[in-house]
Amino acid sequence: MPPKDTPTNAPDVTVSELSQALKRTVEDAFGYVRVRGEISGYRGPHSSGHAYFALKDEGAKIDAVVWRGSFSKLRFKPEEGMEVIATGRLTTYPGKSAYQIVIDALEPAGVGALMALLEERRRKLAAEGLFDRERKRPIPFLPEVIGVVTSPTGAVIRDILHRVSDRFPRRVLVWPVRVQGETAAAEVAAAIRGFNALAPGGPIPRPDVLLVARGGGSLEDLWAFNEEIVVRAAAESAIPLVSAVGHETDTTLIDFAADVRAPTPTAAAEMVTPVRADLLATVAERGARLKGAALRG
């Protein structure tokens, strides 16, 4: 800068003009960015639907905001201490001479971050008693109506219906839901609560047992069944609930809250329906023993 007494022809600019120039420079130079960092100071979503927090690492911190429209579309909701990769655009806030990232998409920073989040959530829900053995109820021996929460298309529902038909035909009610994606967790939780809300003896029969099922997939694919809303709905269900999510090696948090965990959807169908031919044979054998005892008497 020139000394005060040195003439200059540099034009004066207002504070607003300078702020707008800085805003254009920042937004034009960076546009969309992907930033990796740890969520700090999480606040949200507020009554407005927006969420505010900061992304930090060992050397710096940047303010972040997720507007309501973007927040509802996030596959993974922000949580304090979660390491994430945020995609968004940089912008400035002239009122405070500050800059921030407006986030459009958010994802955990790798499988390790997901596993850490999963374990932390498991401990939290276990501490509340949602997984206690005392909460578990027995599955009815021969249910009249079986409620199934799953996708109405695909191999899972076909396998369940086929297995039930083979073993002991029962009435099956399907509550169609998405089992993957942004709205999956809310739909699954609403289905569990919807079945429980059915009145006994009403026009739609209330199931005697529930199956929550989907096929196998990656940790990200099955994440809806790790969401708190789903786990709490399963734990609160007054109807005995069987979790049948993924393959035998897949474990999700709904497995801990369910009354019984089945290794596969087909196995879940087998758990809730005995084999009719075996029952008939058993009844016939016991009837013969009863008749023989009466004759001997």
PDB file of C-alpha atoms in Angstrom:
ATOM      1  CA  MET A   1       0.000   0.000   0.000  1.00  0.00           C
ATOM      2  CA  PRO A   2       1.340   3.502  -0.786  1.00  0.00           C
ATOM      3  CA  PRO A   3       2.000   5.917   2.088  1.00  0.00           C
ATOM      4  CA  LYS A   4      -0.866   8.219   3.011  1.00  0.00           C
ATOM      5  CA  ASP A   5       0.727  11.233   1.406  1.00  0.00           C
ATOM      6  CA  THR A   6       1.452   9.454  -1.880  1.00  0.00           C
ATOM      7  CA  PRO A   7      -1.098  10.306  -4.587  1.00  0.00           C
ATOM      8  CA  THR A   8      -2.938   7.333  -6.090  1.00  0.00           C
ATOM      9  CA  ASN A   9      -5.563   6.894  -8.765  1.00  0.00           C
ATOM     10  CA  ALA A  10      -6.881   3.591  -7.304  1.00  0.00           C
ATOM     11  CA  PRO A  11     -10.694   3.862  -7.197  1.00  0.00           C
ATOM     12  CA  ASP A  12     -12.525   3.608  -3.907  1.00  0.00           C
ATOM     13  CA  VAL A  13     -14.773   0.562  -3.461  1.00  0.00           C
ATOM     14  CA  THR A  14     -17.492   0.027  -0.927  1.00  0.00           C
ATOM     15  CA  VAL A  15     -17.431  -2.822   1.557  1.00  0.00           C
ATOM     16  CA  SER A  16     -20.298  -4.479  -0.278  1.00  0.00           C
ATOM     17  CA  GLU A  17     -18.520  -4.224  -3.616  1.00  0.00           C
ATOM     18  CA  LEU A  18     -15.385  -5.776  -2.163  1.00  0.00           C
ATOM     19  CA  SER A  19     -17.390  -8.559  -0.503  1.00  0.00           C
ATOM     20  CA  GLN A  20     -19.199  -9.354  -3.738  1.00  0.00           C
ATOM     21  CA  ALA A  21     -15.904  -9.448  -5.628  1.00  0.00           C
ATOM     22  CA  LEU A  22     -14.485 -11.871  -3.083  1.00  0.00           C
ATOM     23  CA  LYS A  23     -17.646 -13.978  -3.310  1.00  0.00           C
ATOM     24  CA  ARG A  24     -17.376 -14.229  -7.101  1.00  0.00           C
ATOM     25  CA  THR A  25     -13.691 -15.081  -6.866  1.00  0.00           C
ATOM     26  CA  VAL A  26     -14.207 -17.897  -4.358  1.00  0.00           C
ATOM     27  CA  GLU A  27     -17.223 -19.408  -6.091  1.00  0.00           C
ATOM     28  CA  ASP A  28     -15.712 -19.170  -9.580  1.00  0.00           C
ATOM     29  CA  ALA A  29     -12.339 -20.561  -8.529  1.00  0.00           C
ATOM     30  CA  PHE A  30     -13.640 -23.607  -6.676  1.00  0.00           C
ATOM     31  CA  GLY A  31     -17.184 -24.407  -7.795  1.00  0.00           C
ATOM     32  CA  TYR A  32     -17.936 -27.958  -6.666  1.00  0.00           C
ATOM     33  CA  VAL A  33     -15.445 -29.595  -4.308  1.00  0.00           C
ATOM     34  CA  ARG A  34     -15.123 -32.851  -2.368  1.00  0.00           C
ATOM     35  CA  VAL A  35     -13.871 -32.294   1.159  1.00  0.00           C
ATOM     36  CA  ARG A  36     -12.877 -34.964   3.650  1.00  0.00           C
ATOM     37  CA  GLY A  37     -13.102 -34.180   7.329  1.00  0.00           C
ATOM     38  CA  GLU A  38     -14.659 -34.891  10.708  1.00  0.00           C
ATOM     39  CA  ILE A  39     -18.056 -33.464  11.656  1.00  0.00           C
ATOM     40  CA  SER A  40     -17.777 -31.094  14.602  1.00  0.00           C
ATOM     41  CA  GLY A  41     -20.356 -29.023  16.451  1.00  0.00           C
ATOM     42  CA  TYR A  42     -23.312 -30.657  14.735  1.00  0.00           C
ATOM     43  CA  ARG A  43     -26.556 -28.687  15.077  1.00  0.00           C
ATOM     44  CA  GLY A  44     -29.612 -29.867  13.264  1.00  0.00           C
ATOM     45  CA  PRO A  45     -31.825 -30.326  11.659  1.00  0.00           C
ATOM     46  CA  HIS A  46     -33.365 -27.124  13.012  1.00  0.00           C
ATOM     47  CA  SER A  47     -37.065 -26.276  12.809  1.00  0.00           C
ATOM     48  CA  SER A  48     -36.217 -24.792   9.429  1.00  0.00           C
ATOM     49  CA  GLY A  49     -34.958 -28.194   8.281  1.00  0.00           C
ATOM     50  CA  HIS A  50     -31.394 -26.952   7.764  1.00  0.00           C
ATOM     51  CA  ALA A  51     -28.348 -28.497   9.476  1.00  0.00           C
ATOM     52  CA  TYR A  52     -25.196 -26.661  10.513  1.00  0.00           C
ATOM     53  CA  PHE A  53     -21.794 -27.989  11.569  1.00  0.00           C
ATOM     54  CA  ALA A  54     -18.108 -27.755  10.736  1.00  0.00           C
ATOM     55  CA  LEU A  55     -15.682 -30.044   8.933  1.00  0.00           C
ATOM     56  CA  LYS A  56     -12.282 -30.257  10.542  1.00  0.00           C
ATOM     57  CA  ASP A  57      -8.976 -32.074  10.416  1.00  0.00           C
ATOM     58  CA  GLU A  58      -5.808 -31.695  12.459  1.00  0.00           C
ATOM     59  CA  GLY A  59      -4.932 -28.347  10.870  1.00  0.00           C
ATOM     60  CA  ALA A  60      -8.078 -26.467   9.884  1.00  0.00           C
ATOM     61  CA  LYS A  61     -11.839 -26.114  10.141  1.00  0.00           C
ATOM     62  CA  ILE A  62     -14.494 -24.972   7.682  1.00  0.00           C
ATOM     63  CA  ASP A  63     -18.124 -24.149   8.411  1.00  0.00           C
ATOM     64  CA  ALA A  64     -20.722 -26.228   6.599  1.00  0.00           C
ATOM     65  CA  VAL A  65     -24.451 -26.100   5.997  1.00  0.00           C
ATOM     66  CA  VAL A  66     -26.929 -28.559   4.503  1.00  0.00           C
ATOM     67  CA  TRP A  67     -30.130 -26.897   3.327  1.00  0.00           C
ATOM     68  CA  ARG A  68     -33.454 -28.601   4.004  1.00  0.00           C
ATOM     69  CA  GLY A  69     -33.973 -29.846   0.447  1.00  0.00           C
ATOM     70  CA  SER A  70     -30.563 -31.521   0.372  1.00  0.00           C
ATOM     71  CA  PHE A  71     -30.807 -32.843   3.938  1.00  0.00           C
ATOM     72  CA  SER A  72     -33.915 -34.912   3.160  1.00  0.00           C
ATOM     73  CA  LYS A  73     -32.062 -36.614   0.290  1.00  0.00           C
ATOM     74  CA  LEU A  74     -28.934 -37.603   2.236  1.00  0.00           C
ATOM     75  CA  ARG A  75     -28.390 -41.371   2.399  1.00  0.00           C
ATOM     76  CA  PHE A  76     -26.438 -40.933   5.635  1.00  0.00           C
ATOM     77  CA  LYS A  77     -27.449 -38.317   8.163  1.00  0.00           C
ATOM     78  CA  PRO A  78     -24.629 -36.290   9.759  1.00  0.00           C
ATOM     79  CA  GLU A  79     -23.532 -37.282  13.249  1.00  0.00           C
ATOM     80  CA  GLU A  80     -21.036 -35.709  15.623  1.00  0.00           C
ATOM     81  CA  GLY A  81     -17.505 -37.084  15.163  1.00  0.00           C
ATOM     82  CA  MET A  82     -18.318 -38.917  11.920  1.00  0.00           C
ATOM     83  CA  GLU A  83     -15.587 -38.784   9.269  1.00  0.00           C
ATOM     84  CA  VAL A  84     -17.192 -37.937   5.951  1.00  0.00           C
ATOM     85  CA  ILE A  85     -16.582 -36.868   2.388  1.00  0.00           C
ATOM     86  CA  ALA A  86     -18.756 -33.856   1.597  1.00  0.00           C
ATOM     87  CA  THR A  87     -19.593 -32.716  -1.908  1.00  0.00           C
ATOM     88  CA  GLY A  88     -20.718 -29.126  -2.344  1.00  0.00           C
ATOM     89  CA  ARG A  89     -19.763 -25.635  -3.316  1.00  0.00           C
ATOM     90  CA  LEU A  90     -17.837 -22.944  -1.518  1.00  0.00           C
ATOM     91  CA  THR A  91     -19.481 -19.624  -0.869  1.00  0.00           C
ATOM     92  CA  THR A  92     -18.884 -16.591   1.315  1.00  0.00           C
ATOM     93  CA  TYR A  93     -21.072 -14.875   3.860  1.00  0.00           C
ATOM     94  CA  PRO A  94     -20.369 -11.141   3.597  1.00  0.00           C
ATOM     95  CA  GLY A  95     -22.173 -10.327   6.834  1.00  0.00           C
ATOM     96  CA  LYS A  96     -19.412 -12.003   8.851  1.00  0.00           C
ATOM     97  CA  SER A  97     -16.475 -11.984   6.446  1.00  0.00           C
ATOM     98  CA  ALA A  98     -16.710 -15.774   6.523  1.00  0.00           C
ATOM     99  CA  TYR A  99     -16.794 -18.605   4.033  1.00  0.00           C
ATOM    100  CA  GLN A 100     -18.494 -21.981   4.176  1.00  0.00           C
ATOM    101  CA  ILE A 101     -19.285 -25.068   2.161  1.00  0.00           C
ATOM    102  CA  VAL A 102     -22.890 -25.667   1.116  1.00  0.00           C
ATOM    103  CA  ILE A 103     -23.195 -29.456   1.074  1.00  0.00           C
ATOM    104  CA  ASP A 104     -25.297 -31.301  -1.485  1.00  0.00           C
ATOM    105  CA  ALA A 105     -24.103 -34.874  -0.794  1.00  0.00           C
ATOM    106  CA  LEU A 106     -22.512 -36.607   2.159  1.00  0.00           C
ATOM    107  CA  GLU A 107     -20.954 -40.041   2.483  1.00  0.00           C
ATOM    108  CA  PRO A 108     -18.882 -41.791   5.150  1.00  0.00           C
ATOM    109  CA  ALA A 109     -15.162 -41.760   4.458  1.00  0.00           C
ATOM    110  CA  GLY A 110     -14.788 -45.440   3.631  1.00  0.00           C
ATOM    111  CA  VAL A 111     -15.988 -48.701   5.159  1.00  0.00           C
ATOM    112  CA  GLY A 112     -13.907 -48.068   8.278  1.00  0.00           C
ATOM    113  CA  ALA A 113     -15.922 -44.941   9.065  1.00  0.00           C
ATOM    114  CA  LEU A 114     -19.168 -46.844   8.510  1.00  0.00           C
ATOM    115  CA  MET A 115     -18.081 -49.653  10.807  1.00  0.00           C
ATOM    116  CA  ALA A 116     -17.082 -47.184  13.510  1.00  0.00           C
ATOM    117  CA  LEU A 117     -20.454 -45.446  13.218  1.00  0.00           C
ATOM    118  CA  LEU A 118     -22.244 -48.791  13.308  1.00  0.00           C
ATOM    119  CA  GLU A 119     -20.444 -49.915  16.450  1.00  0.00           C
ATOM    120  CA  GLU A 120     -21.080 -46.615  18.204  1.00  0.00           C
ATOM    121  CA  ARG A 121     -24.782 -46.810  17.347  1.00  0.00           C
ATOM    122  CA  ARG A 122     -24.954 -50.435  18.488  1.00  0.00           C
ATOM    123  CA  ARG A 123     -23.494 -49.533  21.875  1.00  0.00           C
ATOM    124  CA  LYS A 124     -25.885 -46.613  22.257  1.00  0.00           C
ATOM    125  CA  LEU A 125     -29.002 -48.645  21.497  1.00  0.00           C
ATOM    126  CA  ALA A 126     -27.811 -51.588  23.600  1.00  0.00           C
ATOM    127  CA  ALA A 127     -27.345 -49.235  26.551  1.00  0.00           C
ATOM    128  CA  GLU A 128     -31.013 -48.253  26.192  1.00  0.00           C
ATOM    129  CA  GLY A 129     -31.994 -51.919  26.552  1.00  0.00           C
ATOM    130  CA  LEU A 130     -33.363 -52.352  23.043  1.00  0.00           C
ATOM    131  CA  PHE A 131     -31.409 -55.575  22.537  1.00  0.00           C
ATOM    132  CA  ASP A 132     -32.085 -57.181  25.931  1.00  0.00           C
ATOM    133  CA  ARG A 133     -32.946 -60.877  25.864  1.00  0.00           C
ATOM    134  CA  GLU A 134     -35.849 -60.271  28.230  1.00  0.00           C
ATOM    135  CA  ARG A 135     -37.615 -58.324  25.469  1.00  0.00           C
ATOM    136  CA  LYS A 136     -37.631 -61.285  23.086  1.00  0.00           C
ATOM    137  CA  ARG A 137     -40.904 -63.120  22.499  1.00  0.00           C
ATOM    138  CA  PRO A 138     -41.461 -66.595  21.081  1.00  0.00           C
ATOM    139  CA  ILE A 139     -42.603 -67.010  17.499  1.00  0.00           C
ATOM    140  CA  PRO A 140     -46.147 -68.489  17.234  1.00  0.00           C
ATOM    141  CA  PHE A 141     -46.151 -72.159  16.265  1.00  0.00           C
ATOM    142  CA  LEU A 142     -48.681 -71.933  13.429  1.00  0.00           C
ATOM    143  CA  PRO A 143     -49.586 -68.337  12.546  1.00  0.00           C
ATOM    144  CA  GLU A 144     -52.807 -67.731  10.667  1.00  0.00           C
ATOM    145  CA  VAL A 145     -51.490 -64.554   8.999  1.00  0.00           C
ATOM    146  CA  ILE A 146     -47.857 -63.710   8.186  1.00  0.00           C
ATOM    147  CA  GLY A 147     -46.914 -60.083   7.554  1.00  0.00           C
ATOM    148  CA  VAL A 148     -43.925 -59.461   5.302  1.00  0.00           C
ATOM    149  CA  VAL A 149     -42.100 -56.140   5.014  1.00  0.00           C
ATOM    150  CA  THR A 150     -40.024 -56.210   1.832  1.00  0.00           C
ATOM    151  CA  SER A 151     -39.839 -55.094  -1.770  1.00  0.00           C
ATOM    152  CA  PRO A 152     -42.851 -56.306  -3.770  1.00  0.00           C
ATOM    153  CA  THR A 153     -40.561 -57.255  -6.652  1.00  0.00           C
ATOM    154  CA  GLY A 154     -37.508 -59.458  -6.741  1.00  0.00           C
ATOM    155  CA  ALA A 155     -36.507 -62.910  -5.578  1.00  0.00           C
ATOM    156  CA  VAL A 156     -37.022 -62.380  -1.833  1.00  0.00           C
ATOM    157  CA  ILE A 157     -40.817 -62.204  -1.790  1.00  0.00           C
ATOM    158  CA  ARG A 158     -41.065 -65.016  -4.360  1.00  0.00           C
ATOM    159  CA  ASP A 159     -38.854 -67.254  -2.220  1.00  0.00           C
ATOM    160  CA  ILE A 160     -40.888 -66.546   0.912  1.00  0.00           C
ATOM    161  CA  LEU A 161     -44.229 -67.194  -0.778  1.00  0.00           C
ATOM    162  CA  HIS A 162     -42.931 -70.376  -2.393  1.00  0.00           C
ATOM    163  CA  ARG A 163     -41.521 -71.695   0.883  1.00  0.00           C
ATOM    164  CA  VAL A 164     -44.680 -70.962   2.857  1.00  0.00           C
ATOM    165  CA  SER A 165     -46.816 -72.612   0.180  1.00  0.00           C
ATOM    166  CA  ASP A 166     -44.620 -75.727   0.205  1.00  0.00           C
ATOM    167  CA  ARG A 167     -44.522 -76.153   3.969  1.00  0.00           C
ATOM    168  CA  PHE A 168     -47.930 -75.054   5.230  1.00  0.00           C
ATOM    169  CA  PRO A 169     -50.045 -72.626   3.190  1.00  0.00           C
ATOM    170  CA  ARG A 170     -50.876 -69.553   5.244  1.00  0.00           C
ATOM    171  CA  ARG A 171     -52.241 -66.130   4.408  1.00  0.00           C
ATOM    172  CA  VAL A 172     -49.412 -63.705   3.643  1.00  0.00           C
ATOM    173  CA  LEU A 173     -49.784 -59.922   3.690  1.00  0.00           C
ATOM    174  CA  VAL A 174     -47.019 -57.928   2.005  1.00  0.00           C
ATOM    175  CA  TRP A 175     -46.337 -54.312   2.969  1.00  0.00           C
ATOM    176  CA  PRO A 176     -44.305 -53.039  -0.009  1.00  0.00           C
ATOM    177  CA  VAL A 177     -41.270 -50.900   0.808  1.00  0.00           C
ATOM    178  CA  ARG A 178     -37.997 -49.858  -0.703  1.00  0.00           C
ATOM    179  CA  VAL A 179     -35.188 -51.845   0.893  1.00  0.00           C
ATOM    180  CA  GLN A 180     -32.368 -49.574  -0.282  1.00  0.00           C
ATOM    181  CA  GLY A 181     -31.941 -45.868  -0.845  1.00  0.00           C
ATOM    182  CA  GLU A 182     -32.851 -42.561   0.714  1.00  0.00           C
ATOM    183  CA  THR A 183     -36.397 -43.392   1.864  1.00  0.00           C
ATOM    184  CA  ALA A 184     -35.915 -47.070   2.698  1.00  0.00           C
ATOM    185  CA  ALA A 185     -35.452 -46.707   6.464  1.00  0.00           C
ATOM    186  CA  ALA A 186     -38.525 -44.517   6.907  1.00  0.00           C
ATOM    187  CA  GLU A 187     -40.636 -46.863   4.772  1.00  0.00           C
ATOM    188  CA  VAL A 188     -39.553 -49.990   6.655  1.00  0.00           C
ATOM    189  CA  ALA A 189     -40.203 -48.380  10.048  1.00  0.00           C
ATOM    190  CA  ALA A 190     -43.617 -47.146   8.875  1.00  0.00           C
ATOM    191  CA  ALA A 191     -44.502 -50.649   7.634  1.00  0.00           C
ATOM    192  CA  ILE A 192     -43.629 -52.285  10.972  1.00  0.00           C
ATOM    193  CA  ARG A 193     -45.683 -49.704  12.846  1.00  0.00           C
ATOM    194  CA  GLY A 194     -48.477 -49.953  10.277  1.00  0.00           C
ATOM    195  CA  PHE A 195     -48.863 -53.705  10.779  1.00  0.00           C
ATOM    196  CA  ASN A 196     -48.907 -53.178  14.545  1.00  0.00           C
ATOM    197  CA  ALA A 197     -51.612 -50.531  14.172  1.00  0.00           C
ATOM    198  CA  LEU A 198     -54.040 -52.974  12.537  1.00  0.00           C
ATOM    199  CA  ALA A 199     -56.918 -53.806  14.863  1.00  0.00           C
ATOM    200  CA  PRO A 200     -57.603 -57.482  15.646  1.00  0.00           C
ATOM    201  CA  GLY A 201     -60.718 -58.601  13.816  1.00  0.00           C
ATOM    202  CA  GLY A 202     -60.607 -55.643  11.438  1.00  0.00           C
ATOM    203  CA  PRO A 203     -61.147 -55.688   7.675  1.00  0.00           C
ATOM    204  CA  ILE A 204     -57.422 -56.246   7.168  1.00  0.00           C
ATOM    205  CA  PRO A 205     -56.296 -59.154   9.376  1.00  0.00           C
ATOM    206  CA  ARG A 206     -53.586 -58.366  11.903  1.00  0.00           C
ATOM    207  CA  PRO A 207     -50.524 -60.601  11.340  1.00  0.00           C
ATOM    208  CA  ASP A 208     -49.490 -63.056  14.032  1.00  0.00           C
ATOM    209  CA  VAL A 209     -45.820 -62.677  13.062  1.00  0.00           C
ATOM    210  CA  LEU A 210     -43.775 -60.237  10.970  1.00  0.00           C
ATOM    211  CA  LEU A 211     -40.895 -60.926   8.603  1.00  0.00           C
ATOM    212  CA  VAL A 212     -38.614 -58.020   7.654  1.00  0.00           C
ATOM    213  CA  ALA A 213     -36.624 -59.234   4.691  1.00  0.00           C
ATOM    214  CA  ARG A 214     -34.268 -58.292   1.875  1.00  0.00           C
ATOM    215  CA  GLY A 215     -31.509 -60.027  -0.067  1.00  0.00           C
ATOM    216  CA  GLY A 216     -27.795 -59.681   0.439  1.00  0.00           C
ATOM    217  CA  GLY A 217     -25.657 -56.689  -0.442  1.00  0.00           C
ATOM    218  CA  SER A 218     -22.807 -54.483   0.656  1.00  0.00           C
ATOM    219  CA  LEU A 219     -22.709 -52.628   3.955  1.00  0.00           C
ATOM    220  CA  GLU A 220     -23.954 -49.522   2.162  1.00  0.00           C
ATOM    221  CA  ASP A 221     -26.788 -51.471   0.503  1.00  0.00           C
ATOM    222  CA  LEU A 222     -28.027 -52.801   3.857  1.00  0.00           C
ATOM    223  CA  TRP A 223     -27.560 -49.532   5.736  1.00  0.00           C
ATOM    224  CA  ALA A 224     -31.284 -48.742   6.009  1.00  0.00           C
ATOM    225  CA  PHE A 225     -31.586 -51.641   8.483  1.00  0.00           C
ATOM    226  CA  ASN A 226     -28.941 -50.030  10.685  1.00  0.00           C
ATOM    227  CA  GLU A 227     -30.886 -46.784  11.034  1.00  0.00           C
ATOM    228  CA  GLU A 228     -32.263 -45.953  14.489  1.00  0.00           C
ATOM    229  CA  ILE A 229     -35.792 -45.449  13.206  1.00  0.00           C
ATOM    230  CA  VAL A 230     -35.911 -49.047  11.944  1.00  0.00           C
ATOM    231  CA  VAL A 231     -34.273 -50.548  15.031  1.00  0.00           C
ATOM    232  CA  ARG A 232     -36.649 -48.729  17.367  1.00  0.00           C
ATOM    233  CA  ALA A 233     -39.697 -49.762  15.350  1.00  0.00           C
ATOM    234  CA  ALA A 234     -38.578 -53.409  15.506  1.00  0.00           C
ATOM    235  CA  ALA A 235     -37.949 -53.222  19.244  1.00  0.00           C
ATOM    236  CA  GLU A 236     -41.345 -51.604  19.870  1.00  0.00           C
ATOM    237  CA  SER A 237     -43.306 -54.107  17.755  1.00  0.00           C
ATOM    238  CA  ALA A 238     -46.004 -55.889  19.741  1.00  0.00           C
ATOM    239  CA  ILE A 239     -46.154 -58.527  16.999  1.00  0.00           C
ATOM    240  CA  PRO A 240     -43.257 -61.029  17.170  1.00  0.00           C
ATOM    241  CA  LEU A 241     -40.740 -60.034  14.511  1.00  0.00           C
ATOM    242  CA  VAL A 242     -38.211 -62.063  12.533  1.00  0.00           C
ATOM    243  CA  SER A 243     -35.290 -60.249  10.925  1.00  0.00           C
ATOM    244  CA  ALA A 244     -34.195 -61.749   7.605  1.00  0.00           C
ATOM    245  CA  VAL A 245     -31.861 -59.181   6.096  1.00  0.00           C
ATOM    246  CA  GLY A 246     -29.028 -60.212   3.803  1.00  0.00           C
ATOM    247  CA  HIS A 247     -27.120 -63.460   3.767  1.00  0.00           C
ATOM    248  CA  GLU A 248     -26.005 -65.512   6.753  1.00  0.00           C
ATOM    249  CA  THR A 249     -22.769 -63.542   7.156  1.00  0.00           C
ATOM    250  CA  ASP A 250     -24.529 -60.145   7.023  1.00  0.00           C
ATOM    251  CA  THR A 251     -25.388 -58.530  10.337  1.00  0.00           C
ATOM    252  CA  THR A 252     -27.463 -55.396  10.785  1.00  0.00           C
ATOM    253  CA  LEU A 253     -28.767 -53.678  13.907  1.00  0.00           C
ATOM    254  CA  ILE A 254     -32.340 -54.811  13.312  1.00  0.00           C
ATOM    255  CA  ASP A 255     -31.053 -58.361  13.926  1.00  0.00           C
ATOM    256  CA  PHE A 256     -30.341 -57.423  17.559  1.00  0.00           C
ATOM    257  CA  ALA A 257     -33.738 -55.777  18.090  1.00  0.00           C
ATOM    258  CA  ALA A 258     -35.790 -58.528  16.426  1.00  0.00           C
ATOM    259  CA  ASP A 259     -37.231 -61.401  18.434  1.00  0.00           C
ATOM    260  CA  VAL A 260     -35.487 -63.885  16.131  1.00  0.00           C
ATOM    261  CA  ARG A 261     -32.803 -63.475  13.483  1.00  0.00           C
ATOM    262  CA  ALA A 262     -33.011 -65.682  10.400  1.00  0.00           C
ATOM    263  CA  PRO A 263     -29.875 -66.235   8.283  1.00  0.00           C
ATOM    264  CA  THR A 264     -31.836 -65.770   5.027  1.00  0.00           C
ATOM    265  CA  PRO A 265     -35.372 -64.801   3.966  1.00  0.00           C
ATOM    266  CA  THR A 266     -36.073 -68.418   2.997  1.00  0.00           C
ATOM    267  CA  ALA A 267     -34.981 -69.575   6.455  1.00  0.00           C
ATOM    268  CA  ALA A 268     -37.337 -67.008   7.992  1.00  0.00           C
ATOM    269  CA  ALA A 269     -40.261 -68.541   6.099  1.00  0.00           C
ATOM    270  CA  GLU A 270     -39.238 -71.951   7.437  1.00  0.00           C
ATOM    271  CA  MET A 271     -39.060 -70.656  11.009  1.00  0.00           C
ATOM    272  CA  VAL A 272     -42.666 -69.471  11.032  1.00  0.00           C
ATOM    273  CA  THR A 273     -44.302 -72.403   9.217  1.00  0.00           C
ATOM    274  CA  PRO A 274     -44.036 -76.051  10.224  1.00  0.00           C
ATOM    275  CA  VAL A 275     -44.178 -78.778   7.552  1.00  0.00           C
ATOM    276  CA  ARG A 276     -47.816 -79.769   7.133  1.00  0.00           C
ATOM    277  CA  ALA A 277     -47.005 -83.341   6.042  1.00  0.00           C
ATOM    278  CA  ASP A 278     -44.890 -83.859   9.162  1.00  0.00           C
ATOM    279  CA  LEU A 279     -47.704 -82.555  11.379  1.00  0.00           C
ATOM    280  CA  LEU A 280     -50.212 -84.895   9.740  1.00  0.00           C
ATOM    281  CA  ALA A 281     -47.853 -87.843  10.237  1.00  0.00           C
ATOM    282  CA  THR A 282     -47.313 -86.907  13.883  1.00  0.00           C
ATOM    283  CA  VAL A 283     -51.057 -86.587  14.523  1.00  0.00           C
ATOM    284  CA  ALA A 284     -51.721 -89.938  12.836  1.00  0.00           C
ATOM    285  CA  GLU A 285     -48.956 -91.658  14.836  1.00  0.00           C
ATOM    286  CA  ARG A 286     -50.217 -90.256  18.134  1.00  0.00           C
ATOM    287  CA  GLY A 287     -53.789 -91.132  17.200  1.00  0.00           C
ATOM    288  CA  ALA A 288     -52.703 -94.726  16.589  1.00  0.00           C
ATOM    289  CA  ARG A 289     -50.933 -94.821  19.968  1.00  0.00           C
ATOM    290  CA  LEU A 290     -54.045 -93.465  21.673  1.00  0.00           C
ATOM    291  CA  LYS A 291     -56.255 -96.031  19.988  1.00  0.00           C
ATOM    292  CA  GLY A 292     -53.847 -98.838  20.885  1.00  0.00           C
ATOM    293  CA  ALA A 293     -53.770 -97.714  24.517  1.00  0.00           C
ATOM    294  CA  ALA A 294     -57.564 -97.712  24.647  1.00  0.00           C
ATOM    295  CA  LEU A 295     -57.730-101.225  23.142  1.00  0.00           C
ATOM    296  CA  ARG A 296     -55.160-102.532  25.600  1.00  0.00           C
ATOM    297  CA  GLY A 297     -57.130-100.949  28.431  1.00  0.00           C
TER     298      GLY A 297
END
